[in-house]
XYZ file of C-alpha atoms in Angstrom:
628
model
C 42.842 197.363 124.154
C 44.165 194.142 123.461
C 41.716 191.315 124.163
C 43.346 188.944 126.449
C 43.036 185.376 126.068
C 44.513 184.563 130.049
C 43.466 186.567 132.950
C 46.546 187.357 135.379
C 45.823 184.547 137.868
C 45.885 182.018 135.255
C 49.024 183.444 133.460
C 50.678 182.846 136.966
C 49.559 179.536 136.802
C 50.766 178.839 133.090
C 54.384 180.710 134.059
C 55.298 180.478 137.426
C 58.617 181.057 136.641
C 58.028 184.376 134.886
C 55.379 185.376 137.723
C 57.917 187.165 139.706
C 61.271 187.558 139.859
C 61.753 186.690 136.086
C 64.825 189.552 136.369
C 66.876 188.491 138.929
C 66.601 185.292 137.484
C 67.708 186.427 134.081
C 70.407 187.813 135.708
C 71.600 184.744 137.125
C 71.353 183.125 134.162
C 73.333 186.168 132.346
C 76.236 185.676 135.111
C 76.528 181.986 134.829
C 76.513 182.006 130.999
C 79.173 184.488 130.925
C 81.371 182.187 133.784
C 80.700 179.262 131.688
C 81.544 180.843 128.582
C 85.072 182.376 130.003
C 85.497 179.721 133.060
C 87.219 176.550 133.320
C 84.886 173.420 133.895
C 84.793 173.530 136.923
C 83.200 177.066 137.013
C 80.345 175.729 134.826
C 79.809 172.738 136.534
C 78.949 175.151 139.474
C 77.155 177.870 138.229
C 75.069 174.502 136.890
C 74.552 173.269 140.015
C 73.398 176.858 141.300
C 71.009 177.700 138.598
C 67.850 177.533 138.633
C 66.621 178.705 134.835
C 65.207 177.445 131.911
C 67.831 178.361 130.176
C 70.464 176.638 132.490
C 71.431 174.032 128.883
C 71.991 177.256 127.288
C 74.955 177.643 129.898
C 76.687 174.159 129.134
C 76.175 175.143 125.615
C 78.482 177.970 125.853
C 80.577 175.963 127.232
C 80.806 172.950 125.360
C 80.823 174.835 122.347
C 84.619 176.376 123.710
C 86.389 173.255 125.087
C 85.334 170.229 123.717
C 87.583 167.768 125.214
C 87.838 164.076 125.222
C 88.066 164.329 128.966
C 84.437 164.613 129.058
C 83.326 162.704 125.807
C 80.583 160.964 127.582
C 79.072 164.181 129.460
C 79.357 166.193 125.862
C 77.601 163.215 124.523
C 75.351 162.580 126.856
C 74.408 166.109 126.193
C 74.317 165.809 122.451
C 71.520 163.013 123.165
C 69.327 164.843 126.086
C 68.747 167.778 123.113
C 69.001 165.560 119.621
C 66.785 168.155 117.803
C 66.479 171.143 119.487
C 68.294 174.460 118.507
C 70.772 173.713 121.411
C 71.908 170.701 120.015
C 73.771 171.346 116.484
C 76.344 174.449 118.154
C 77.790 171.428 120.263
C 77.444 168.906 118.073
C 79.550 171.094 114.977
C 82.086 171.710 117.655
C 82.337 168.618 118.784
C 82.880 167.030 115.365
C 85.895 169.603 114.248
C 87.466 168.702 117.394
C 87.228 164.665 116.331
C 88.154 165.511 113.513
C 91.507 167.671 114.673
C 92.305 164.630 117.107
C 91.399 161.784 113.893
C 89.051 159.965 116.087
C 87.454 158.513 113.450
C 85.239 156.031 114.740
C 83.652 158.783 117.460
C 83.466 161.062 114.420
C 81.235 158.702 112.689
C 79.265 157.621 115.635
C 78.584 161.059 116.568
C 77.839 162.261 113.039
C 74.082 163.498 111.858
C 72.919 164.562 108.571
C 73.889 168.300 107.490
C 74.038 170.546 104.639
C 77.710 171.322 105.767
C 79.707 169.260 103.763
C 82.544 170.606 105.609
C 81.377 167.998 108.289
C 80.278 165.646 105.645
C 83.005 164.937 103.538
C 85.312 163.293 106.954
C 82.728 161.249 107.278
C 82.361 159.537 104.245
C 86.685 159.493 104.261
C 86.463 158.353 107.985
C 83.880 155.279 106.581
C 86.418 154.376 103.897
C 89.272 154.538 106.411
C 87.325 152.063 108.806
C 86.286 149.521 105.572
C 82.928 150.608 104.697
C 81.514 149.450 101.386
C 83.391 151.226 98.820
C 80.539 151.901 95.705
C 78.400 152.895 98.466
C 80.407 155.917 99.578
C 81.770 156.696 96.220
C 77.878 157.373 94.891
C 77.632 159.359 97.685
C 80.660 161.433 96.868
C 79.537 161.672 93.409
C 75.935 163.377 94.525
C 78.941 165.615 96.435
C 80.560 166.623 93.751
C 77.818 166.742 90.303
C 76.883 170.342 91.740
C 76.875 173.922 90.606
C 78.950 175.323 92.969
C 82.841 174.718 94.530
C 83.310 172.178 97.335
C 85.157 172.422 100.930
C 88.658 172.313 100.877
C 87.857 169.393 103.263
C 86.269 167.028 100.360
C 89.589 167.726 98.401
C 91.145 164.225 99.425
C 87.989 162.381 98.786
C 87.096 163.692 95.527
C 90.728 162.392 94.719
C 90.092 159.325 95.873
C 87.236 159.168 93.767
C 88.748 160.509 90.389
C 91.310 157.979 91.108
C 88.871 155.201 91.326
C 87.177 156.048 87.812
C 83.849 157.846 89.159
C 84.747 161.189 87.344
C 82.879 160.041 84.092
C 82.541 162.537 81.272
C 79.106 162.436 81.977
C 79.635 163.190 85.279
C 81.679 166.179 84.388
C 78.780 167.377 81.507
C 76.091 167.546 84.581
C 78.519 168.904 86.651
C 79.237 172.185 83.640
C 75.581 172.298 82.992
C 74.464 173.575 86.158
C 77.176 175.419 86.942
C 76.374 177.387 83.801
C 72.600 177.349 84.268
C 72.421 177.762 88.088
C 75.116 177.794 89.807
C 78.937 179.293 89.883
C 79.846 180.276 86.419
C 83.494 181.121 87.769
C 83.897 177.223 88.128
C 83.306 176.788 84.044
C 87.308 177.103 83.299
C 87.929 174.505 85.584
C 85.115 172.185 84.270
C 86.576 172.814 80.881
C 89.626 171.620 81.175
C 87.966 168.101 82.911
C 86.168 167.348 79.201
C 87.278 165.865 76.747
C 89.204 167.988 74.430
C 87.214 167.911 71.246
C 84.029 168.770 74.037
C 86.198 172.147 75.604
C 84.601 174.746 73.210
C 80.933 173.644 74.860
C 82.136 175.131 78.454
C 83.281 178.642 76.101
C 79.751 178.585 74.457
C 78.119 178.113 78.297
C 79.835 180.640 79.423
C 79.409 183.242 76.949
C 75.860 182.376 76.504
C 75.691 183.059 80.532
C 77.132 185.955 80.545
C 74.931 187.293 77.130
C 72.284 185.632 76.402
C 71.997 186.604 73.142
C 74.938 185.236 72.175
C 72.421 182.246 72.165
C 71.505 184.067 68.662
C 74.770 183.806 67.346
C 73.755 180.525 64.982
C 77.043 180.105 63.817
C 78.575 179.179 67.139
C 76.316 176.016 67.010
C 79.220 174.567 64.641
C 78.236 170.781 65.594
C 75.037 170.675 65.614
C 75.097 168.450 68.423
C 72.732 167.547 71.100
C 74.515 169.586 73.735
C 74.717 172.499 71.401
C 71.525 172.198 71.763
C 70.903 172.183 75.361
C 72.997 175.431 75.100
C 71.150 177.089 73.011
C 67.587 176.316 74.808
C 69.209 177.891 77.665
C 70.302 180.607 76.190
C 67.211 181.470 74.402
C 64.885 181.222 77.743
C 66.951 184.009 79.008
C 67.533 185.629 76.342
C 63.254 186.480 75.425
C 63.766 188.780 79.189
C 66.050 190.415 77.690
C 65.577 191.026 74.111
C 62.212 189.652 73.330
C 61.943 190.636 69.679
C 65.790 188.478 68.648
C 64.614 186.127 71.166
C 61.463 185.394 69.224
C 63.781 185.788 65.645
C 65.955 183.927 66.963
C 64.016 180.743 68.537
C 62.737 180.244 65.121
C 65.461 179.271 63.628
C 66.903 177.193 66.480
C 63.884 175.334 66.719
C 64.305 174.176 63.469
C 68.094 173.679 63.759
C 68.272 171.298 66.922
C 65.684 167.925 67.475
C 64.004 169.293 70.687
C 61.537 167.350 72.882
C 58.011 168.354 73.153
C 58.966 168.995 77.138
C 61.974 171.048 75.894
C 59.437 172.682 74.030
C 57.272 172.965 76.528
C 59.580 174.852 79.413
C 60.533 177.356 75.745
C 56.836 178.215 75.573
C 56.351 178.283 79.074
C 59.275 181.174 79.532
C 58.318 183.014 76.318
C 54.597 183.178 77.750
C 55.403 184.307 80.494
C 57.842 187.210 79.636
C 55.587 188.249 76.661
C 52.840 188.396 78.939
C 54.112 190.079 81.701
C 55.254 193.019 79.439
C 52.202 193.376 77.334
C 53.740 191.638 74.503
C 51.500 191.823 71.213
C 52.227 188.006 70.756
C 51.791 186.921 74.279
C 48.188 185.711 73.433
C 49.869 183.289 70.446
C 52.351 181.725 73.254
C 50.131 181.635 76.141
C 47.768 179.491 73.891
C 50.738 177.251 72.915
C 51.672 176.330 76.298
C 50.245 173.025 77.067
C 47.288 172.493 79.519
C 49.629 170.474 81.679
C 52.092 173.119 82.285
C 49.247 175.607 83.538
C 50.509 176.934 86.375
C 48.567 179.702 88.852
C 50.915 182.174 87.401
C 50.587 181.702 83.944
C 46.773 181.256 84.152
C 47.293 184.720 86.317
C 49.197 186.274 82.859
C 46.661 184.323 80.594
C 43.972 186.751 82.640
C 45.501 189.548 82.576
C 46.333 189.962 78.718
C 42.633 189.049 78.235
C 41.954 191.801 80.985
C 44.199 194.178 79.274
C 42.174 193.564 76.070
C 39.173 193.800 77.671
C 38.163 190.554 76.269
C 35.428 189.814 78.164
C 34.077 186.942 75.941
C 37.251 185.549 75.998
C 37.757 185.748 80.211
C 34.017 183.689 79.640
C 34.707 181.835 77.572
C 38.618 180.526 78.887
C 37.321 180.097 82.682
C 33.633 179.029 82.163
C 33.388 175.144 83.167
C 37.173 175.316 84.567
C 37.111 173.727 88.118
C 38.921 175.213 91.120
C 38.902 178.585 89.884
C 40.712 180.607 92.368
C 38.881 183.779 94.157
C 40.373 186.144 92.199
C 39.387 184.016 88.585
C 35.554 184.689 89.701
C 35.335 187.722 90.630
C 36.704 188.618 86.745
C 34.939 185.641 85.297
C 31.693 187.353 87.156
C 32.954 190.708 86.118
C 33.154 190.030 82.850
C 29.877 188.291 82.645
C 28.366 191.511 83.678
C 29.869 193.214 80.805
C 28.355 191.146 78.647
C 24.915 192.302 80.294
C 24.681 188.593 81.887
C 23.906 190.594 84.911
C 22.208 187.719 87.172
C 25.306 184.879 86.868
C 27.796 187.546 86.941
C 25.794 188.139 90.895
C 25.535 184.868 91.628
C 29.324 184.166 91.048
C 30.062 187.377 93.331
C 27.616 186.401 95.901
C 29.519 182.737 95.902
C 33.129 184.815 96.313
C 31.373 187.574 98.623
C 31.642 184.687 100.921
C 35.146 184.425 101.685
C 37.454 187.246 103.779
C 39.697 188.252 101.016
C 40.603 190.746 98.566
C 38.118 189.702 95.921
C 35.390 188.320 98.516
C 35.534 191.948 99.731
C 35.726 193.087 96.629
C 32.218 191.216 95.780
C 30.530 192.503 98.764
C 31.437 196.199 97.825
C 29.651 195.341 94.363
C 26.948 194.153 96.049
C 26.713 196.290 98.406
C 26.352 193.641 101.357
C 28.636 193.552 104.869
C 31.940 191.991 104.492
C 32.121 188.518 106.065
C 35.438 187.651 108.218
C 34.730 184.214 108.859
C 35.392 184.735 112.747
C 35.680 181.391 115.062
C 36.876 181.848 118.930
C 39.946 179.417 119.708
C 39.104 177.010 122.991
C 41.342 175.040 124.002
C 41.322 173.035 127.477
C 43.407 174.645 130.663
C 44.738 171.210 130.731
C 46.495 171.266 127.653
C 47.436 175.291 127.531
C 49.238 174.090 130.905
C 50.585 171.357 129.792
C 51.981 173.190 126.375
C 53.553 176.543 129.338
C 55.659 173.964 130.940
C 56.722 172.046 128.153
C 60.895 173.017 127.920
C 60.985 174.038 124.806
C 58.287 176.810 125.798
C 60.512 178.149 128.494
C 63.083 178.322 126.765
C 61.414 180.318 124.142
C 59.709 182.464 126.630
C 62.961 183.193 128.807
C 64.752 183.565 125.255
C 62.049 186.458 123.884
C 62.192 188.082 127.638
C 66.047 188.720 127.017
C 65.754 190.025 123.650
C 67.341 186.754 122.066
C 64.821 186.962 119.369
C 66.501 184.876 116.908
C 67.432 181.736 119.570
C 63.573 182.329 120.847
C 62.112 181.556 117.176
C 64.278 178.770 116.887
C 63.098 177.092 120.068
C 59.523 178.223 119.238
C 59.799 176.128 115.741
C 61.563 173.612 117.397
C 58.231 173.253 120.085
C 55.574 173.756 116.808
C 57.704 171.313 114.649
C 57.424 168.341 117.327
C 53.651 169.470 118.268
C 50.503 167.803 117.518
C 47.992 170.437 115.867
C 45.975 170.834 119.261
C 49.207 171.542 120.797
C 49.988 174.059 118.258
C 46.520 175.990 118.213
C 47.300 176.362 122.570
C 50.731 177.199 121.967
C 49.658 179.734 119.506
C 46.800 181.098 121.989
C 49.790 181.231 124.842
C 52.324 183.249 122.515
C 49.246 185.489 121.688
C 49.099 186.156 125.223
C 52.665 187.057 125.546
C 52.327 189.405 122.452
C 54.382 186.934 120.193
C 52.578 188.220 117.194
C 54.821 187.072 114.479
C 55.031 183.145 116.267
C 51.053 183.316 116.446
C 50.575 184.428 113.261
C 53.118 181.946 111.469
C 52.036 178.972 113.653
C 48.485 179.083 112.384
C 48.954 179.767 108.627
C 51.596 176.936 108.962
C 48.560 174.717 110.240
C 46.242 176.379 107.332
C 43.735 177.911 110.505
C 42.721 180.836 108.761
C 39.582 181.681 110.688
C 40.866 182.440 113.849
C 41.256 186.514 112.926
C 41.483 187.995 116.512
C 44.901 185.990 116.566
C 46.121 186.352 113.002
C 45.116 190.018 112.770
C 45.679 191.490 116.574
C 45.563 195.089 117.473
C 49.631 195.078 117.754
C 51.004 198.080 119.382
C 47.935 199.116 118.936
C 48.238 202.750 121.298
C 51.473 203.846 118.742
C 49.606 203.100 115.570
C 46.711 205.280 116.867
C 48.758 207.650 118.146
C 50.965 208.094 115.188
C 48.089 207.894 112.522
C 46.785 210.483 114.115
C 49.704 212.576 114.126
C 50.350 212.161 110.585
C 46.494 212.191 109.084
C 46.660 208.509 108.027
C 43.884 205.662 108.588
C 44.861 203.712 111.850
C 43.479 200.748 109.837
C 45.808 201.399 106.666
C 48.910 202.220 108.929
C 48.397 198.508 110.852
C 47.463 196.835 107.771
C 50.990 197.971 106.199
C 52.675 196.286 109.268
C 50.712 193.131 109.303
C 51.733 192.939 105.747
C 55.394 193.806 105.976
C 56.414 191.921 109.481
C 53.503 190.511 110.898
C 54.444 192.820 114.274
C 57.658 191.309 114.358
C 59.796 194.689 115.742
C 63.339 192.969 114.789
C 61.867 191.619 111.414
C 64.732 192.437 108.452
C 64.188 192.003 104.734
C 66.806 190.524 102.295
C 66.698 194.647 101.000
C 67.985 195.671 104.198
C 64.450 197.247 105.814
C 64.155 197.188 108.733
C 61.223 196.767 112.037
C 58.062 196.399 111.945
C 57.157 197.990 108.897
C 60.170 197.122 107.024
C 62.001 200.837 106.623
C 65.123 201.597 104.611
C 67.863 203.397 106.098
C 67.570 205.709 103.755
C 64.160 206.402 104.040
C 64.054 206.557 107.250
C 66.868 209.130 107.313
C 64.722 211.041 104.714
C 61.719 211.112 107.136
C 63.677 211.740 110.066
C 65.978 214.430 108.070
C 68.922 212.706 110.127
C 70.550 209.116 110.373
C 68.958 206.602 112.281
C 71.116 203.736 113.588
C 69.487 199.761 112.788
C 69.570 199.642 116.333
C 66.585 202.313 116.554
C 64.723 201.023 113.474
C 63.524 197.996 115.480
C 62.435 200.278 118.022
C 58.719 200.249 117.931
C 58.144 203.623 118.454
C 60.682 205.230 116.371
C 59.959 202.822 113.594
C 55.899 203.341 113.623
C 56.681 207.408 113.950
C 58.595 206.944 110.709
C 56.796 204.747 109.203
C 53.316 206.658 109.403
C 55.699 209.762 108.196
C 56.511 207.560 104.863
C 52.421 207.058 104.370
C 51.489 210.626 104.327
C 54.364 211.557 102.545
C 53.432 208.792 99.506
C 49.780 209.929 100.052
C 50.682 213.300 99.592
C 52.686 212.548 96.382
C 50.462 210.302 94.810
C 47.369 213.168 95.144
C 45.834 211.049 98.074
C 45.396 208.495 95.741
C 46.118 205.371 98.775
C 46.036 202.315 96.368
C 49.098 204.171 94.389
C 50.549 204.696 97.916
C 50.143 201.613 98.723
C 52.058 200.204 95.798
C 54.920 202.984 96.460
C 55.582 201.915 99.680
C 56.567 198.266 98.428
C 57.962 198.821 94.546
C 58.934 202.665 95.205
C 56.953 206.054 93.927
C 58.942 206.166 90.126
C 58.509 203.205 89.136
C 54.387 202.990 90.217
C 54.515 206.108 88.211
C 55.684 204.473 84.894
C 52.814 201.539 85.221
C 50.586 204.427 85.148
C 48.347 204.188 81.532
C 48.036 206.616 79.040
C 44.489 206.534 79.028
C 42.545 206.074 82.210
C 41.057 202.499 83.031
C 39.070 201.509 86.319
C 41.434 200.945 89.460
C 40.909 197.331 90.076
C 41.452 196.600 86.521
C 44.852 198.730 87.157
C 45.796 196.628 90.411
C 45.289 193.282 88.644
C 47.845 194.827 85.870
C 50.471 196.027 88.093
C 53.193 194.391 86.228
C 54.740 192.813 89.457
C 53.822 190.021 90.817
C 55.458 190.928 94.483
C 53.622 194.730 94.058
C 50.600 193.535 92.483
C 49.644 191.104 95.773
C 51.092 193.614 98.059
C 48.689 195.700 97.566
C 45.511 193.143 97.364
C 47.058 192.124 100.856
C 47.291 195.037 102.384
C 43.812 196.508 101.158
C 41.897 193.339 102.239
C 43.895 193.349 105.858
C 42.995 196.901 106.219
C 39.194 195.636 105.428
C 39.587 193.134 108.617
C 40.657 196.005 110.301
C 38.750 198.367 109.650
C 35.770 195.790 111.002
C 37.597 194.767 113.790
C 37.839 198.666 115.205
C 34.043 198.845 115.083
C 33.694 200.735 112.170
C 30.979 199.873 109.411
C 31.421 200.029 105.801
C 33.547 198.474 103.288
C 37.093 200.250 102.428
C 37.803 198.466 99.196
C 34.040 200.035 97.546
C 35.984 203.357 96.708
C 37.760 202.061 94.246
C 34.919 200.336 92.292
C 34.251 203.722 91.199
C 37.963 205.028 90.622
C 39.985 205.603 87.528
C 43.584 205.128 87.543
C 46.117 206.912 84.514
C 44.785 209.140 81.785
């Protein structure tokens, strides 16, 4: 059962509101937001003055946002000010503006004007400051941070960039930063247009951009570089980073020459060896050693020093792993356990323990890891959270945690997270660790969890790794033959219990399901609606595990990786000959993969302890082989 940090007397006390009642009260809230949202003013002003809800703003919202009206310009800004900040605020504020804007108030415009990524709101109001006399170089620089972009403008700057072509601020320079990153990182589509803004004998360099974006190895193509020019140049640097992901071997052929051709920088240098580093490493390049050593010691990243590992690891160069990390200073975890490892190859058998005992320390992948090779208990680090009544009251009645609490009981998840960052953002940390112990309360798992890695308080584990849904995980592990512990883990991992959690790959619920996998396991459709069921989503989901354990043999690490990178492809990193497992996981060729499953085998450690149970689950695969 879930351990509960507030007995029921004292959650009364924390949320009267929600004590009883909460749904007839959410209903009045639903009927007033609905009149206000469909009503004249006068029926918001009073279902307003009826309500009794923490979510009574929400109903002038939904008005405001509808009939903006210079009527009530002091009331709507009066408003604006009471919730400067808060997820209410910007709704009313956007609306608000495109109705100044419609009615060319311009000085109300500009008074009520904040900062915003919309330029479709920004652009009036740096032509509203020009209207009204404002220092003209100071709003043209502005305008010229507008337009030196990557991508195409509101049709709403259209009359200011004018104005400032007009006035001489579209420099050729200008225009070259402007073609540059749309070619490199932006909008490639805007390149004909940029073309024709050069100067003509310059046209041909937007052509070479964007046939160099479009092929990269057209970067190869050393007769296109008719110039020789500086921007040629640029070009072909550009072209030849992307070009070594795609075709490594003309890439290499072909950065030879260019580097000879062109007067590069040693920083332009730098970002070539960088990029050829790390795409030779990542594939097991027979070269990658030569450009991984070539990359200088200030552009040593985590991730290349990751790929500088690995290729050693590949080679099984264990006096080179010794010799590279040996002295180094903030090694991370994972570069002493192999430092360590590799040690004990080597037969240095008492600092390779020492190292491990040092790592065995720490509740992770590799500090479990270390304990297994020791064979010592894991260590989770646990602290208990106390925080003062005072102050867990004080945080319950704060607004912003009504809102978010009335928000979450109606399902709004999306408005709820955005009042609940709104209350972290503006919190001290003390207020954060009680507002994280109250959401933990309410079974806000996701909010708990993100609020204390935002605030780096790893320690507290019975918050960041609860026993969510805890009686469906059992129950469906069961079912399908699968370690409770595993099945969680996964979930942790993939939405930290967050049942309406989607992924930019369209999965969906708690533990992140396709559509069509889950019609697969459920041999029929299931609607998005259903996926963020709970119950449906952890029956499927526990499905999906057997099913990968079944295919990979009951092999769980290759599982494991299958549920996050797909069964093929885990298939194809599979070696010829067969090597030790953890040696396999630190290969797994993707970076996402490879700490997905670290992750989700050192969560499944915590719980795995946290269920009782003795032993370490990571020591298995000390002794397992992977390929052959």
């Amino acid at each position: 059962m879930k351990k509960q940090f507030l007995g029921w007397t004292a959650a009364a006390l924390l949320f009267p509101f929600f004590a009883a009642g909460a749904n007839d009260k959410h209903d009045a809230f639903l009927k007033a937001e609905k009149k206000a949202r469909y009503g004249n003013y006068e029926d918001m002003k009073k279902v307003t003055g009826e309500l009794d809800h923490p979510l009574k703003p929400y109903v002038e919202k939904a008005y405001w946002q509808r009939n903006p009206s210079l009527q009530h310009q002091t009331e709507i800004e009066n408003y604006l000010n009471v919730y400067q900040n808060t997820p209410l605020e910007w709704p009313v504020r956007k609306a608000w503006l495109e109705y100044l804007k419609k009615q060319n108030k311009k000085a109300a415009y500009i008074r009520n004007y904040r900062e915003t990524s919309n330029n479709e709101l920004t652009c009036p109001y740096l032509s509203f400051q020009l209207d009204l006399g404002a220092p003209e170089n100071a709003i043209m620089n502005q305008v010229s941070d507008l337009w030196v972009v990557g991508k195409s403008q509101p049709k709403e700057c259209d009359s200011l960039f004018s104005q400032w072509k007009k006035k001489g601020y579209q420099t050729p320079d200008r225009v070259w930063q402007r073609v540059t990153l749309a070619a490199e990182s932006g909008t490639s589509s805007l390149l004909p247009y940029l073309k024709t803004l050069l100067p003509e004998h310059e046209q041909y360099l937007a052509d070479l951009y964007l046939k160099v974006r479009k092929d990269p190895s057209a970067s190869a193509g050393l007769y296109r570089y008719k110039k020789k020019s500086a921007k040629e140049g640029q070009i072909a640097l550009y072209g030849v980073r992307r070009l070594v992901w795609r075709d490594k071997e003309l890439a290499l052929r072909a950065w030879e020459k260019i580097e000879k051709m062109f007067s590069y920088t040693d920083e332009q240098k730098a970002d070539v060896y960088y990029n050829f580093a790390l795409s030779l490493a990542s594939s097991g390049h027979k070269e990658a050693r030569f450009w991984l050593n070539k990359v200088p010691k200030d552009r040593q990243t985590s991730k290349l020093m990751q790929w500088q590992l690995a290729n050693m690891l590949e080679l099984q160069d264990w006096s080179g792993i010794v010799a590279f990390f040996t002295g180094k200073e903030n090694l991370t975890l994972g570069q002493q356990y192999w430092l360590a490892y590799s040690l004990n190859q080597r037969g240095e058998v008492e600092r390779a323990r020492q190292i491990w005992q040092t790592v065995a320390k720490e509740r992770d992948y590799y500090g479990f890891l270390a304990s297994a090779r020791l064979g010592i208990p894991v260590s989770l680090n646990n602290k208990e959270l106390n925080i003062s009544d005072k102050l867990k009251l004080e945080v319950a009645n704060a607004p912003g945690f009504k809102r978010a609490r009335a928000l979450y009981e109606l399902d709004r998840f999306t408005a709820a997270r955005r009042e609940w960052n709104y209350l972290t953002d503006t919190s001290t940390k003390e207020e954060k660790l009680a507002a994280s112990m109250l959401a933990a309360d309410l079974d806000w798992y996701d909010s708990t969890i993100y609020t204390l890695a935002q605030i780096k308080e790893w320690d507290y584990v019975d918050l960041r790794f609860p026993f969510a849904f805890r009686n469906l995980f059992e129950n469906y592990s069961n079912r399908s033959h699968i370690d409770v512990a595993w099945s969680i883990a996964i979930s942790r991992r993939e939405s930290s219990f967050a049942p309406d959690a989607r992924s930019h790959a369209n999965a969906h619920g708690l533990m992140q399901l396709l559509p069509s996998t889950a019609k697969y396991m459920n041999k029929s459709t299931v609607s998005r609606s259903v996926l963020y069921q709970p119950r449906t989503n952890i029956r499927l989901g526990s499905e999906y595990l057997k099913y990968l354990k079944k295919k990979n043999h009951g092999n769980e690490i290759l599982a494991t990786a299958s549920y996050n990178a797909g069964y093929h492809r885990i298939k194809r990193w599979l070696p010829e000959q067969a090597m030790p497992a953890e040696l396999w996981i630190e290969l797994i060729p993707f970076t996402e993969t490879r700490n997905y499953v670290k992750n989700v085998f050192a969560y499944r450690q915590v719980y795995h302890t946290r269920l009782g149970r003795d032993g370490n689950v990571l020591a298995p695969i000390l002794d397992m082989k992977m390929g052959g």
